mmCIF file of C-alpha atoms in Angstrom:
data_model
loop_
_atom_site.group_PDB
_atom_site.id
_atom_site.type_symbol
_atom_site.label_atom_id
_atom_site.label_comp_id
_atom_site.label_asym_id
_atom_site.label_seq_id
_atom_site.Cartn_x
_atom_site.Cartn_y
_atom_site.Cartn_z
ATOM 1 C CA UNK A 55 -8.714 -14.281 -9.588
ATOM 2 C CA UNK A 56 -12.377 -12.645 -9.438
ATOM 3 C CA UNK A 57 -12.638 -9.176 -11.091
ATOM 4 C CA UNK A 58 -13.417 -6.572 -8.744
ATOM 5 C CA UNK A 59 -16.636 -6.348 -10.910
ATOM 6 C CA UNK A 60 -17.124 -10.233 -10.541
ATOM 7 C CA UNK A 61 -16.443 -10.062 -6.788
ATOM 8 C CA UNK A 62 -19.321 -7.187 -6.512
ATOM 9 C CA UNK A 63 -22.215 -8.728 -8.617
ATOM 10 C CA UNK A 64 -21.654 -12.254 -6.462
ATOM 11 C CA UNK A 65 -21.863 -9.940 -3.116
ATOM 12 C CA UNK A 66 -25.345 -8.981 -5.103
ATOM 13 C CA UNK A 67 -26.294 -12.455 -5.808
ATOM 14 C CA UNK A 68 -26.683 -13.742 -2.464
ATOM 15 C CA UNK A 69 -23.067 -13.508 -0.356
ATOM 16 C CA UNK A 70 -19.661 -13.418 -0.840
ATOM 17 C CA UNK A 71 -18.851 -16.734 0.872
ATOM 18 C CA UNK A 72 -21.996 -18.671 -0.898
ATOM 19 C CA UNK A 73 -21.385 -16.975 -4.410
ATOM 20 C CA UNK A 74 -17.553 -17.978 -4.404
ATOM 21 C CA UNK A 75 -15.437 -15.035 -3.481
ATOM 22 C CA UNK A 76 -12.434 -16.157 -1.664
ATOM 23 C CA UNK A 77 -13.892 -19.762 -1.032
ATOM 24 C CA UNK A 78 -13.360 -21.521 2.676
ATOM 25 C CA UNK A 79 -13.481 -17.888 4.058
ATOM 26 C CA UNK A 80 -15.928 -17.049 6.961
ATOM 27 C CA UNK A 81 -17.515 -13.762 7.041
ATOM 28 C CA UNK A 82 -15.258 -12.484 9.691
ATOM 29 C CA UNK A 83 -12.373 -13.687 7.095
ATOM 30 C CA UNK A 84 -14.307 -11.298 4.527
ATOM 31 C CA UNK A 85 -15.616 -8.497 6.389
ATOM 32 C CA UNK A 86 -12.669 -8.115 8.928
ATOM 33 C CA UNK A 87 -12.820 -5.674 11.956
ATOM 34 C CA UNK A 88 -10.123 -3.063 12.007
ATOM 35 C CA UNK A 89 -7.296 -3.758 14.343
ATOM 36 C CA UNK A 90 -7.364 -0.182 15.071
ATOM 37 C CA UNK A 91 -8.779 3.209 14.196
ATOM 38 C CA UNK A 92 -7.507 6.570 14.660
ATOM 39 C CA UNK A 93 -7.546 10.555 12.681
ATOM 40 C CA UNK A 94 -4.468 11.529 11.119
ATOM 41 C CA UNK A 95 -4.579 15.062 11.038
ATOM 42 C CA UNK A 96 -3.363 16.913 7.912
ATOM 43 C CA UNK A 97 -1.030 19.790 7.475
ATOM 44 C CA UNK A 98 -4.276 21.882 6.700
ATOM 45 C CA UNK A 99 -5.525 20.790 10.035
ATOM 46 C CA UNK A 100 -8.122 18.418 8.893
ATOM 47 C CA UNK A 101 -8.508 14.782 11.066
ATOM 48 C CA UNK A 102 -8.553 12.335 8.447
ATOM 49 C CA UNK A 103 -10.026 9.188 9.298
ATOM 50 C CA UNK A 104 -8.510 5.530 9.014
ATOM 51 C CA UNK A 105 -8.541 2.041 9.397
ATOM 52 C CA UNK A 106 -5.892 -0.637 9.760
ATOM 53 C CA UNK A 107 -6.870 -4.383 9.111
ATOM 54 C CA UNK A 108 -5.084 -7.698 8.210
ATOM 55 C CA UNK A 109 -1.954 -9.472 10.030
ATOM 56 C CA UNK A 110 -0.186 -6.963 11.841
ATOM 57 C CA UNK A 111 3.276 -8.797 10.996
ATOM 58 C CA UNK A 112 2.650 -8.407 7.761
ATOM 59 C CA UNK A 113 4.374 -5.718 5.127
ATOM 60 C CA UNK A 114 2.293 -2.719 5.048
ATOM 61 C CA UNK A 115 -0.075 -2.148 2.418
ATOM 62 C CA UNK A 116 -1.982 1.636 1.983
ATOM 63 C CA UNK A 117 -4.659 1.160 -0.086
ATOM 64 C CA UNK A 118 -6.264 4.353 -1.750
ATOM 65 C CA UNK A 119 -9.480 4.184 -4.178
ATOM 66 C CA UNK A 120 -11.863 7.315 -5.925
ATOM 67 C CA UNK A 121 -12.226 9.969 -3.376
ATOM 68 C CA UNK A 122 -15.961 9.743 -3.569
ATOM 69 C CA UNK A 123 -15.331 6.233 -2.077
ATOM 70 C CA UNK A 124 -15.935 5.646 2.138
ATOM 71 C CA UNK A 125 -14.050 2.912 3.969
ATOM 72 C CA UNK A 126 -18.016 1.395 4.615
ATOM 73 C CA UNK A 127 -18.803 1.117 0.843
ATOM 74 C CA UNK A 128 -15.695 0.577 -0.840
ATOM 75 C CA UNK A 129 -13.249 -1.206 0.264
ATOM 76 C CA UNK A 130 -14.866 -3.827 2.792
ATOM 77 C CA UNK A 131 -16.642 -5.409 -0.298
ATOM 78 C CA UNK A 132 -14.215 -5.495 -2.731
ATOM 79 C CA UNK A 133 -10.356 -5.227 -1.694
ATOM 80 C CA UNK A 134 -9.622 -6.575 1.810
ATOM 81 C CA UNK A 135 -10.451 -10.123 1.359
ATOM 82 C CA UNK A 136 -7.551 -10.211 -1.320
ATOM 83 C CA UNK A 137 -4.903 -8.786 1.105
ATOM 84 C CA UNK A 138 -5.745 -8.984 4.841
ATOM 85 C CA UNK A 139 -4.292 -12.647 5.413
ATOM 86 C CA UNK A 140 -0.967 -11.333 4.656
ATOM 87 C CA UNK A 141 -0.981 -7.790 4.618
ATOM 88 C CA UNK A 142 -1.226 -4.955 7.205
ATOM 89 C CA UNK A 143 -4.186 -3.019 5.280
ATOM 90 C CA UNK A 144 -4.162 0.714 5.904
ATOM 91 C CA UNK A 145 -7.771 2.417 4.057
ATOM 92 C CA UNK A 146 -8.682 5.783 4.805
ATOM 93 C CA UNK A 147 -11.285 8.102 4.085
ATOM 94 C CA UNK A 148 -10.058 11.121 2.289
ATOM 95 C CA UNK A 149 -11.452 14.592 3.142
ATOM 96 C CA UNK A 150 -13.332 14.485 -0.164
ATOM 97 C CA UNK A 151 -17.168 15.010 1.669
ATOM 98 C CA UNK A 152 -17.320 10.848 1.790
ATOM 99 C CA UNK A 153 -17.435 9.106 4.893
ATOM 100 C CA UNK A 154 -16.386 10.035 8.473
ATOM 101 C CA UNK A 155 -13.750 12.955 7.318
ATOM 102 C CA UNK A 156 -15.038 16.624 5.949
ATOM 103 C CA UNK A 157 -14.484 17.486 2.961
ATOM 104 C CA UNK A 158 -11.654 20.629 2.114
ATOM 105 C CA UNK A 159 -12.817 23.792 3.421
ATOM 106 C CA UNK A 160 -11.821 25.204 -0.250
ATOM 107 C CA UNK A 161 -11.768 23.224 -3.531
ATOM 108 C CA UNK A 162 -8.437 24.937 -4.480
ATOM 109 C CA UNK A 163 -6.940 22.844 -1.246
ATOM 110 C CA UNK A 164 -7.205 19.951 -3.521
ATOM 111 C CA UNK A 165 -3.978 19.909 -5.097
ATOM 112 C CA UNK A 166 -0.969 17.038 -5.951
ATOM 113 C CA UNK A 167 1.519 18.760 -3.372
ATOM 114 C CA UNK A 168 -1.763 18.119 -0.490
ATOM 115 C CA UNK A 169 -2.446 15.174 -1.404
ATOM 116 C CA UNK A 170 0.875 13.254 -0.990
ATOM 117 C CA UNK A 171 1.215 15.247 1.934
ATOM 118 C CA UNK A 172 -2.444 14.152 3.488
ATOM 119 C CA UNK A 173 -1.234 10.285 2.504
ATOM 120 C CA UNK A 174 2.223 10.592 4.404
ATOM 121 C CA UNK A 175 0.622 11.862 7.211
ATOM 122 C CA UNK A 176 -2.141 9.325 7.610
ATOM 123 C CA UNK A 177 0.784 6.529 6.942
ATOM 124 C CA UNK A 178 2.051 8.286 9.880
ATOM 125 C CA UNK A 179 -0.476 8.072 11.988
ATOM 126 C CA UNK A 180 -0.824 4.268 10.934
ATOM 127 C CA UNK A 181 2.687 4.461 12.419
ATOM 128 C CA UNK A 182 3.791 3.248 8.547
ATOM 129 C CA UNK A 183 7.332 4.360 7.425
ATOM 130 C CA UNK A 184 7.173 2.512 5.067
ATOM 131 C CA UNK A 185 4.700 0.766 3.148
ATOM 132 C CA UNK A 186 3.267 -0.305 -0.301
ATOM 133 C CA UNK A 187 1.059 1.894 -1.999
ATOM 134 C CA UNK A 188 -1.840 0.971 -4.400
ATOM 135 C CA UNK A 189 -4.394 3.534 -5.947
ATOM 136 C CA UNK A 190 -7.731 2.575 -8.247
ATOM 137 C CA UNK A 191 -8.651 5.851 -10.410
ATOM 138 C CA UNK A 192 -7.747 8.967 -8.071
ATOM 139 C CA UNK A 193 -5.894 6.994 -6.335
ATOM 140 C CA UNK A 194 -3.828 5.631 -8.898
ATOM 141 C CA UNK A 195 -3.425 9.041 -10.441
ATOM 142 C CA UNK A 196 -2.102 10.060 -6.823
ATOM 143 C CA UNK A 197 -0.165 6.714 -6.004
ATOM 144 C CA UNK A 198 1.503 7.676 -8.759
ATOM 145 C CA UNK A 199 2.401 11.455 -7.580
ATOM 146 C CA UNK A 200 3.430 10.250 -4.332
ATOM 147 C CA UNK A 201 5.841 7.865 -5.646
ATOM 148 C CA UNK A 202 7.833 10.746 -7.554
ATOM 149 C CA UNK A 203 8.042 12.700 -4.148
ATOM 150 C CA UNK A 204 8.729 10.271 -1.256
ATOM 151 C CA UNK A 205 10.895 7.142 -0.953
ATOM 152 C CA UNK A 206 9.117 5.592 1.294
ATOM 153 C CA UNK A 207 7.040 3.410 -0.494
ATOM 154 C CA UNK A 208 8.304 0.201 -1.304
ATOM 155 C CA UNK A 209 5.925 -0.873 -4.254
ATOM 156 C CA UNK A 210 3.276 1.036 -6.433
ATOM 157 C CA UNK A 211 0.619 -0.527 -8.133
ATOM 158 C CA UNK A 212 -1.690 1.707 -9.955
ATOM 159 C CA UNK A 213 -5.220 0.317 -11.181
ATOM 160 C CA UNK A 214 -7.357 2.612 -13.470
ATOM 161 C CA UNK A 215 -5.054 5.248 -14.281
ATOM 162 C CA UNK A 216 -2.922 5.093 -17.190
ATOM 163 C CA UNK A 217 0.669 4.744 -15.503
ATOM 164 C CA UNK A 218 2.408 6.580 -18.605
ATOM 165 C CA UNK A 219 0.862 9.194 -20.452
ATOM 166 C CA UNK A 220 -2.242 10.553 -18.613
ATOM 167 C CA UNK A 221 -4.937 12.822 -20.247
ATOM 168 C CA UNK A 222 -4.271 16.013 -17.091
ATOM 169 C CA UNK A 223 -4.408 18.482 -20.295
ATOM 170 C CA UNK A 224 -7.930 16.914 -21.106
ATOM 171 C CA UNK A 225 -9.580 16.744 -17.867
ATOM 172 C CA UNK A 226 -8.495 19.699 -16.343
ATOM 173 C CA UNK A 227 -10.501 21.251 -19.465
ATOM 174 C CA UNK A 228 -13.377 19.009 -18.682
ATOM 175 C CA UNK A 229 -12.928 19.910 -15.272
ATOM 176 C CA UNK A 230 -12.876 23.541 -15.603
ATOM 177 C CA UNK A 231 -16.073 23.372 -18.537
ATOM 178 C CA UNK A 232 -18.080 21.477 -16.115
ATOM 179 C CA UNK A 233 -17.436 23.962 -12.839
ATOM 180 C CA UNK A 234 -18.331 26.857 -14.740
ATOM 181 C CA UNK A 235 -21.822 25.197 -14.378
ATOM 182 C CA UNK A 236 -24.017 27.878 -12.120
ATOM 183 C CA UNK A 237 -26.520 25.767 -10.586
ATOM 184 C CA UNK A 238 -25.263 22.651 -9.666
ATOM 185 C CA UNK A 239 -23.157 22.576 -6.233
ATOM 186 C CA UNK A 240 -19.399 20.988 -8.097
ATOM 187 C CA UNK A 241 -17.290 21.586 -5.371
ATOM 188 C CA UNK A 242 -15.615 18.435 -6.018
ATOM 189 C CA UNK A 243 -15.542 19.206 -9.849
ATOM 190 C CA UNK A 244 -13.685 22.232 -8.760
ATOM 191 C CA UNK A 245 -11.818 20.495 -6.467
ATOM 192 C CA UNK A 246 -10.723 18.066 -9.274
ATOM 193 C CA UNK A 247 -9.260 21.669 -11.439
ATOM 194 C CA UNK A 248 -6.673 22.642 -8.508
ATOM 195 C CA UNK A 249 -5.983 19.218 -8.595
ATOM 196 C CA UNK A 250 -5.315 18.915 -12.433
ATOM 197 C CA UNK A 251 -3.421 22.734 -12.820
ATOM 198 C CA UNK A 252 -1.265 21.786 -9.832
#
């Protein structure tokens, strides 16, 4: 199986289908079209927006990824070829400032307790009880979280994150160093300290 690195430099070098990601697979195949689209809307009153692809027989699948990453630029390149043929694919955009949902309305919104709430309620919306979860970076970090606080999911798989023994002591201090910075606009560093003290 192609790295997700491998997968993105042969989108670079001329096509996904011609470069040999997921060969025999049209460009529809690769670059699905949602089966639907909808705004969950979170406890804090934000509409969160999402997308569902892939066989909708199939087990669910959420799919999370860096915050900073839209549904446009992330995940229609890299991930939903692998699943959508079998999977029910639910990708959302978090409200993180990325994509078609705001960001916070205050960085100390941003904390574990919010964010496995915000996921639960897009699953929700996605009409998901249950479902697999898989996170990349933030996401794994929070895939993680959510799995201590719900028993809905029905798998985890965490991509990287370290699964046991994560530096939160370490970058909530790099965190907090870096948002003391005065001229720079670091909400989302900022946002990325509520998340680490909570």
């Amino acid at each position: 199986m192609m790295t997700r690195r491998q997968a993105l430099l042969s989108l670079a070098a001329g096509g996904a289908v011609g470069a040999g990601l997921r060969p025999g697979k049209s460009h529809a195949q690769l670059f699905p079209l949602p089966l639907t689209t909808g705004y969950a809307t979170s406890s804090l009153g934000i509409n969160i927006y999402y997308h569902v692809y892939g066989n909708p027989s199939g087990p669910n699948l959420f799919i999370t990824a860096p915050c900073y990453a839209s549904l446009g630029l992330f995940y229609t390149t890299s991930y939903l070829p692998y699943f959508v043929d079998r999977y029910k694919v639910l990708v959302a955009d978090y409200p993180y400032g990325t994509g078609l949902t705001p960001r916070l309305a205050s960085w100390t919104q941003l904390t574990v307790q919010q964010v496995c709430s915000d996921y639960l309620a897009i699953a929700d919306a996605a009409g998901m009880s249950q479902f697999a979860f898989a996170g990349y970076s933030f996401g794994g970090s929070a895939a993680q979280q959510l799995a201590t606080r719900t028993n809905r999911l029905t798998a985890v798989a965490i991509g990287g994150w370290p699964a046991l023994g994560a530096p939160h002591a370490d970058l909530l201090a790099i965190s907090s160093a870096l948002s003391a910075i005065d001229f720079l606009d670091l909400t989302n560093v900022k946002m990325n300290v509520a998340y680490y003290q909570s």
